[in-house]
PDB file of C-alpha atoms in Angstrom:
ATOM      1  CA  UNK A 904     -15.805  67.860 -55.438  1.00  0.00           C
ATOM      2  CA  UNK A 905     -18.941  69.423 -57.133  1.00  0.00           C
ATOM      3  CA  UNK A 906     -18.706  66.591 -59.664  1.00  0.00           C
ATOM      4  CA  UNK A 907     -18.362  63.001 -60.426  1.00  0.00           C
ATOM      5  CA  UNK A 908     -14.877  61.929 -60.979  1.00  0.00           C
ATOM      6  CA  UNK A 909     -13.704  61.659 -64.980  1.00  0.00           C
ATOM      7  CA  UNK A 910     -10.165  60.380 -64.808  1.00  0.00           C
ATOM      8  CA  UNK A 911      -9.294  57.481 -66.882  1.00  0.00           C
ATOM      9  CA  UNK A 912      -5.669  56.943 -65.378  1.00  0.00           C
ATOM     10  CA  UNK A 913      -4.476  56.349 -61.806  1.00  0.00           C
ATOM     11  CA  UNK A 914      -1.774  59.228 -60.125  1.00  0.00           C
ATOM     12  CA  UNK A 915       1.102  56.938 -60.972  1.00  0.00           C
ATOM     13  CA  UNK A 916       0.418  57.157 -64.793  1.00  0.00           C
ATOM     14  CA  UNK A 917      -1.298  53.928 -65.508  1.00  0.00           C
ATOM     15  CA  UNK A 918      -4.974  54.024 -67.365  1.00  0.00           C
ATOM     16  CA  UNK A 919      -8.067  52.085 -65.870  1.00  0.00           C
ATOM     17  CA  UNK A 920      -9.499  50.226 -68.383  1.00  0.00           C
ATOM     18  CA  UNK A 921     -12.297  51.093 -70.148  1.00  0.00           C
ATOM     19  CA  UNK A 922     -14.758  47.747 -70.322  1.00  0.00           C
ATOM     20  CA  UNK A 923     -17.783  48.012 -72.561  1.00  0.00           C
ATOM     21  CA  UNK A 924     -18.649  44.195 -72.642  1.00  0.00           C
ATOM     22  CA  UNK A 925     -21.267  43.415 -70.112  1.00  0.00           C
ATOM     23  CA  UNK A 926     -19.434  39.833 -69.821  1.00  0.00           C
ATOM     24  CA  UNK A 927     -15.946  40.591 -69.145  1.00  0.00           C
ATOM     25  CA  UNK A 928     -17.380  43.727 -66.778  1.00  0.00           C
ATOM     26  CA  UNK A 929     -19.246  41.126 -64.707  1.00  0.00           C
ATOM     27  CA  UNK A 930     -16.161  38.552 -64.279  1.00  0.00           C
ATOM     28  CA  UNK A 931     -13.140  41.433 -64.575  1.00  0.00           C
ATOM     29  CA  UNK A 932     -10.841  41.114 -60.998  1.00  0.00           C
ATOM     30  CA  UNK A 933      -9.117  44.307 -62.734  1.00  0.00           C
ATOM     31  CA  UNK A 934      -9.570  47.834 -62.233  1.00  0.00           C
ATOM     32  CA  UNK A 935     -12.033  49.391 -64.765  1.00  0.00           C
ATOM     33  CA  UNK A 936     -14.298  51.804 -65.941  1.00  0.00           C
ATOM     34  CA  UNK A 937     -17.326  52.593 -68.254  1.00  0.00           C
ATOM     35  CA  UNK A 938     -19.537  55.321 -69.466  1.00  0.00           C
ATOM     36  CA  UNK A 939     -23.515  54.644 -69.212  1.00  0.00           C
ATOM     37  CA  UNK A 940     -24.737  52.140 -72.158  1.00  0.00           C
ATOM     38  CA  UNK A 941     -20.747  52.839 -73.225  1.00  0.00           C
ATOM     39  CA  UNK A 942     -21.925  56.479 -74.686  1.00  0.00           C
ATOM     40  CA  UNK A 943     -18.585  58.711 -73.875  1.00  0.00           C
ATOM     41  CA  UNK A 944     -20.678  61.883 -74.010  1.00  0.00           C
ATOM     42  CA  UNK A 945     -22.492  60.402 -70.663  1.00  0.00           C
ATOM     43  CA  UNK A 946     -19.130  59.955 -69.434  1.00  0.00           C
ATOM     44  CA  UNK A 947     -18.011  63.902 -70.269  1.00  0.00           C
ATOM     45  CA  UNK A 948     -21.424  64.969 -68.935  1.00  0.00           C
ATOM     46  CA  UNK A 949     -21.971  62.761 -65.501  1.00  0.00           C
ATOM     47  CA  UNK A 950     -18.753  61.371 -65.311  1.00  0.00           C
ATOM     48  CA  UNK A 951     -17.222  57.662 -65.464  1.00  0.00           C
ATOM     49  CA  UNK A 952     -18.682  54.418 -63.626  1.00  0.00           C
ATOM     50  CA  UNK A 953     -15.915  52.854 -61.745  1.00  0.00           C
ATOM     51  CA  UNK A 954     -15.758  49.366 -60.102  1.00  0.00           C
ATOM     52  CA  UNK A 955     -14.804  48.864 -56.557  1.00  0.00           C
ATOM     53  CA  UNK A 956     -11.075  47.270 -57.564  1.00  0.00           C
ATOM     54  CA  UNK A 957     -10.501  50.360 -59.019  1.00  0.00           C
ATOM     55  CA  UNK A 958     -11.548  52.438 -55.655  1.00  0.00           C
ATOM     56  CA  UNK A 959      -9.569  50.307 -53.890  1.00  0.00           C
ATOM     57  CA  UNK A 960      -6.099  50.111 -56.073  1.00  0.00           C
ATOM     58  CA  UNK A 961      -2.876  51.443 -54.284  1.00  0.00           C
ATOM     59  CA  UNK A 962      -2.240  53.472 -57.425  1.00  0.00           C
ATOM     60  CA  UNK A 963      -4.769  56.010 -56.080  1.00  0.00           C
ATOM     61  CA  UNK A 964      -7.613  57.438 -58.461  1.00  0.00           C
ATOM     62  CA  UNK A 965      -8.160  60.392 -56.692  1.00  0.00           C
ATOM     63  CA  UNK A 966      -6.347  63.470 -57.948  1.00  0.00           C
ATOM     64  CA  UNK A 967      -3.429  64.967 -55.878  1.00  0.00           C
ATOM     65  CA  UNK A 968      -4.785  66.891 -52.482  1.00  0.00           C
ATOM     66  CA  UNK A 969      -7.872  64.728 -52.771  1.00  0.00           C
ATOM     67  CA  UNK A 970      -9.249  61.188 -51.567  1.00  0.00           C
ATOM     68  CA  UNK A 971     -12.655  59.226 -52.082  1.00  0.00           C
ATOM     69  CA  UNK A 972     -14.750  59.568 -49.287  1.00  0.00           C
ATOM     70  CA  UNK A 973     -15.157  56.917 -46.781  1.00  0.00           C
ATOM     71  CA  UNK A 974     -18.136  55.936 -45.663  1.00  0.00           C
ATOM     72  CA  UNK A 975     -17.713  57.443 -42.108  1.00  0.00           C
ATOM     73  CA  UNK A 976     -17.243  61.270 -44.541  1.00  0.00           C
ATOM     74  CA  UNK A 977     -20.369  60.286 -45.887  1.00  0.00           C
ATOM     75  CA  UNK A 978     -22.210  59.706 -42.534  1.00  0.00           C
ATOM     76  CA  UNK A 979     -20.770  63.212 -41.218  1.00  0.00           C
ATOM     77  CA  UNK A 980     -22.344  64.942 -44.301  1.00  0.00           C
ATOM     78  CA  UNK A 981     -26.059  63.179 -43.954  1.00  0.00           C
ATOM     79  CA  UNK A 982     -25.764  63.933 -40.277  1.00  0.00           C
ATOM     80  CA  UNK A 983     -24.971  67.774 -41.402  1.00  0.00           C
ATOM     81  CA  UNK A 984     -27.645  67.852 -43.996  1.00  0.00           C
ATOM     82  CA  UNK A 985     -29.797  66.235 -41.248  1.00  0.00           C
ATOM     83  CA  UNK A 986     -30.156  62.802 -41.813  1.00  0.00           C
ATOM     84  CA  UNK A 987     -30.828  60.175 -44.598  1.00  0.00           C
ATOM     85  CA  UNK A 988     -34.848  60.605 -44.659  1.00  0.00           C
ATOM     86  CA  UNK A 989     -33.392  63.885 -46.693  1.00  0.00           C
ATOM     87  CA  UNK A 990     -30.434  63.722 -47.784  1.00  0.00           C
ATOM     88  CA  UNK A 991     -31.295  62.313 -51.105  1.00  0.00           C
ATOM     89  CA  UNK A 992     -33.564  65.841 -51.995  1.00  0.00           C
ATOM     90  CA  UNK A 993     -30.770  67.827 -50.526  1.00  0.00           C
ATOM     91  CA  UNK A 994     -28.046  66.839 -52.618  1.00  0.00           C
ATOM     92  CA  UNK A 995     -29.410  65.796 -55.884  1.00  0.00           C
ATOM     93  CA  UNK A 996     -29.677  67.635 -59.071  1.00  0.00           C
ATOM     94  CA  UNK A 997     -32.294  66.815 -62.168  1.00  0.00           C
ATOM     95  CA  UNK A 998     -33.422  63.508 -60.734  1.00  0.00           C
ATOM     96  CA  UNK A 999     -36.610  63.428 -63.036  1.00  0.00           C
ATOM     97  CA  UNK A1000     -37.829  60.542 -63.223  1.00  0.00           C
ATOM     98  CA  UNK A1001     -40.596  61.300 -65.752  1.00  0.00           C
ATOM     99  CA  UNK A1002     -43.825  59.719 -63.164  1.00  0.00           C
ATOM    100  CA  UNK A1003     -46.130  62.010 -61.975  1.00  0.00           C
ATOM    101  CA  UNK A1004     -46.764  59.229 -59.542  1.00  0.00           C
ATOM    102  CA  UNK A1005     -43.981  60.542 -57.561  1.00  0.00           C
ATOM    103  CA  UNK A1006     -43.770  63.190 -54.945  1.00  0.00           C
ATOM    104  CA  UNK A1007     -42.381  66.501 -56.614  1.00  0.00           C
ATOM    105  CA  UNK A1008     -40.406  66.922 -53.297  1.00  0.00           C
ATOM    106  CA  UNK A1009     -38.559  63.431 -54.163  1.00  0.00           C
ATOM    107  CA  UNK A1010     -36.622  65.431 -56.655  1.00  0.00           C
ATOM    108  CA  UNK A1011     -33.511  67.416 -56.247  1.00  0.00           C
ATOM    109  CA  UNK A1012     -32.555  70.853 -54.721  1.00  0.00           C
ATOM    110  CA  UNK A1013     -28.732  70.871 -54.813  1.00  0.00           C
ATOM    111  CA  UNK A1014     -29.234  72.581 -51.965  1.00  0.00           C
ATOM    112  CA  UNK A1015     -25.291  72.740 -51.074  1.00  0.00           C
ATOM    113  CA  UNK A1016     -23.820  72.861 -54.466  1.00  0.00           C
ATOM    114  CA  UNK A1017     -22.535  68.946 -54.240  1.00  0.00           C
ATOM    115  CA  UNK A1018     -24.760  68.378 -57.641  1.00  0.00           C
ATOM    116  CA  UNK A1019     -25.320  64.815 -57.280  1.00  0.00           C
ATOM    117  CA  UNK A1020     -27.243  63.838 -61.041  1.00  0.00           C
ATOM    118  CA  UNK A1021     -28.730  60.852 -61.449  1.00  0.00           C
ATOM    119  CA  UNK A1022     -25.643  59.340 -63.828  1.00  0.00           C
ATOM    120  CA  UNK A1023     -26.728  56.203 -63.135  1.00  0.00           C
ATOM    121  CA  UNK A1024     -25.118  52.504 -62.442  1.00  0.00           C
ATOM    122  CA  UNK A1025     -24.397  49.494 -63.861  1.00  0.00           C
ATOM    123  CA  UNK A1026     -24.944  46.391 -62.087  1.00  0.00           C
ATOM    124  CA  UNK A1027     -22.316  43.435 -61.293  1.00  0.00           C
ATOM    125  CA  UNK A1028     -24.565  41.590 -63.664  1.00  0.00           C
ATOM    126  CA  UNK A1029     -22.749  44.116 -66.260  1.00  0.00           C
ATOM    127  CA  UNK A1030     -26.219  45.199 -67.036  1.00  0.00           C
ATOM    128  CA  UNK A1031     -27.203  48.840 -66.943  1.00  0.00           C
ATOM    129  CA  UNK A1032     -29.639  50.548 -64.553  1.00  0.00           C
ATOM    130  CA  UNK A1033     -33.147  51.934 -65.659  1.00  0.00           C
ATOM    131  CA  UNK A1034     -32.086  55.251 -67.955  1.00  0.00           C
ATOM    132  CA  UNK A1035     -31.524  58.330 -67.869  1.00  0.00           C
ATOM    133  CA  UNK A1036     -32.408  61.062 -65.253  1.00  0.00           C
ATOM    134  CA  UNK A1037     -33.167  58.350 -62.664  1.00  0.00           C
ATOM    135  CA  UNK A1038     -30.832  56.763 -59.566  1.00  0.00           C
ATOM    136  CA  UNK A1039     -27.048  57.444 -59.067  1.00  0.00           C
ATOM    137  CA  UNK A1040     -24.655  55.173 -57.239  1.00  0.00           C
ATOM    138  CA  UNK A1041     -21.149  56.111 -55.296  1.00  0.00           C
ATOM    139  CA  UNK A1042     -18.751  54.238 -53.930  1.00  0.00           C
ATOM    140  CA  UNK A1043     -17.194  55.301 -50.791  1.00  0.00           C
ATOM    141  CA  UNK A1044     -13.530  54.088 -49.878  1.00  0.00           C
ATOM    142  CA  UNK A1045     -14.802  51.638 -47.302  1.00  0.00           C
ATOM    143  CA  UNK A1046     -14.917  47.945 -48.210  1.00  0.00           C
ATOM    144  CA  UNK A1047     -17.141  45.266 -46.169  1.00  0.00           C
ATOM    145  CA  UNK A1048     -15.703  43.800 -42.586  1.00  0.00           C
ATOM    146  CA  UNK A1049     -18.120  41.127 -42.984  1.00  0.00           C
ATOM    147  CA  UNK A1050     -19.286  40.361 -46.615  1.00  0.00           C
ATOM    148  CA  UNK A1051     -15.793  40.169 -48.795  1.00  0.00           C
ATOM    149  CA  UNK A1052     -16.508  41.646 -52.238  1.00  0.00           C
ATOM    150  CA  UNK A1053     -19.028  44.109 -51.197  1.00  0.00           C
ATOM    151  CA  UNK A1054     -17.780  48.035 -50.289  1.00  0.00           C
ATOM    152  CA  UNK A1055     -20.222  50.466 -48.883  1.00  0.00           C
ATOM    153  CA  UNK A1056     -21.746  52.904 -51.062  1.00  0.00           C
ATOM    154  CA  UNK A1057     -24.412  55.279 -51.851  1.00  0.00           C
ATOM    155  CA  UNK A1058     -28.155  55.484 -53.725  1.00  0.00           C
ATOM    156  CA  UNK A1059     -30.023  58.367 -54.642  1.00  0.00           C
ATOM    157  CA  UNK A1060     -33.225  56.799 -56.402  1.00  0.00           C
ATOM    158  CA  UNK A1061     -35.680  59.163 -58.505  1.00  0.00           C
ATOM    159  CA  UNK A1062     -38.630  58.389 -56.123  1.00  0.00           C
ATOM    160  CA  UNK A1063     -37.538  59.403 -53.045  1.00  0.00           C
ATOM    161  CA  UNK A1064     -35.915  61.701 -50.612  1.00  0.00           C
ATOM    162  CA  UNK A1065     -33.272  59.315 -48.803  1.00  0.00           C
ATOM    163  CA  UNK A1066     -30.184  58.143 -49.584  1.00  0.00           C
ATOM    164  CA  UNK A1067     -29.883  54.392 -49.362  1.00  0.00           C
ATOM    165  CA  UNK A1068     -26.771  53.156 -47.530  1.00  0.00           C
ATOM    166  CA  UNK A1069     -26.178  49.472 -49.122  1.00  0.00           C
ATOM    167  CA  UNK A1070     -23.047  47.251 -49.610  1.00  0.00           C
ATOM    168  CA  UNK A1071     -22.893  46.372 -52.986  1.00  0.00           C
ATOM    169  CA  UNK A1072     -20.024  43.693 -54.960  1.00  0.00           C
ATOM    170  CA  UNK A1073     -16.887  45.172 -55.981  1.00  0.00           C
ATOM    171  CA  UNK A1074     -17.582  45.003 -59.534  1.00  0.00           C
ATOM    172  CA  UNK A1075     -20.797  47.066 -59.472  1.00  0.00           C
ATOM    173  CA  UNK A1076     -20.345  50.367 -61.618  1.00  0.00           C
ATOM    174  CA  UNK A1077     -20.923  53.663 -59.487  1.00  0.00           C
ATOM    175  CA  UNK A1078     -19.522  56.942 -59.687  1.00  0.00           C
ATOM    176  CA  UNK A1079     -16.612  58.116 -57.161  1.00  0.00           C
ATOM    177  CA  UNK A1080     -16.409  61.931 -55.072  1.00  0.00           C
ATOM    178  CA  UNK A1081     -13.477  62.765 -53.605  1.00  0.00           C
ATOM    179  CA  UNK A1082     -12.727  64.851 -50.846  1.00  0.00           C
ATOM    180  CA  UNK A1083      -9.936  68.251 -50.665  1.00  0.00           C
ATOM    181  CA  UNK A1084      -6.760  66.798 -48.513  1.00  0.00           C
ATOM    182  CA  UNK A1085      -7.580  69.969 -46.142  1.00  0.00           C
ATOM    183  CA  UNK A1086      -4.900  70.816 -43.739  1.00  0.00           C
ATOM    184  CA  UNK A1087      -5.233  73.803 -41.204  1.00  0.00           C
TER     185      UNK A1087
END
């Protein structure tokens, strides 16, 4: 997809909770949702923040023909792009982070149409990350072997031209891609 996922139900019907309150986000075992600093235009513009559980539900997220990419889809598009010393400037779009400080070639080029803005996180803490414009989280579909609660995602940050490859706990907020079901 060219965009962060929006849905607010899973493909059987049933919603995902929307959770505003930084407390019950932190200690929710459900599947859930939010829009950054709970502003539903961020949600219509970047798309939702999802936790893990909701990644992870058999209900399925993704929309029919489509799944969340794993983390091994991820590695075969940084590999593509060649490598993660660049992926981060390849894919992202409008990743201003307002410090001249920075490298200008830290910013995006959306350089295969995958549009990756900087929509932003919010942590397991239920806290939010800095504002606007600056790092963007996604989950892939692949959970931990060896730290339960943490899944394998991925960070563009506003300073720089990687992507970061962390673990992070299951009820971190980050958006979700998803991948075309494509059959030959």
């Amino acid at each position: 997809m060219a965009e962060n996922l929006k849905t607010t139900r899973f493909s059987d019907g049933s919603a995902i909770t929307n959770i505003s309150d930084s407390g019950t986000w932190q200690k929710t075992v459900n599947p859930g949702y939010c829009d950054f600093y709970n502003q539903a235009s961020m949600g219509e513009t970047f798309g939702h923040l999802y936790n893990f559980i909701s990644v992870a539900d058999p209900r399925i997220m993704a929309p029919s023909g489509w799944h969340i990419a794993s983390d091994s889809e991820w590695t075969v598009l940084e590999t593509f792009i060649g490598g993660i010393g660049i992926t981060g400037r390849m894919l992202k779009e409008k990743c201003n982070s307002g410090f001249t400080v920075f490298s200008a070639d830290s910013s995006g080029l959306n350089a295969y149409g995958f549009s990756a803005l900087c929509s932003n996180f919010r942590t397991s803490m239920g806290g939010w990350s800095l504002n606007t414009s600056h790092d963007t989280g996604f989950w892939t579909s692949t959970p931990s072997k060896t730290a339960p609660g943490f899944a394998w995602s991925r960070m563009f940050r506003y300073y720089t031209r990687d992507v970061f490859i962390p673990t992070a706990l299951y009820n971190t907020g980050y958006s979700v891609r998803c991948i075309w079901n494509f059959t030959p």
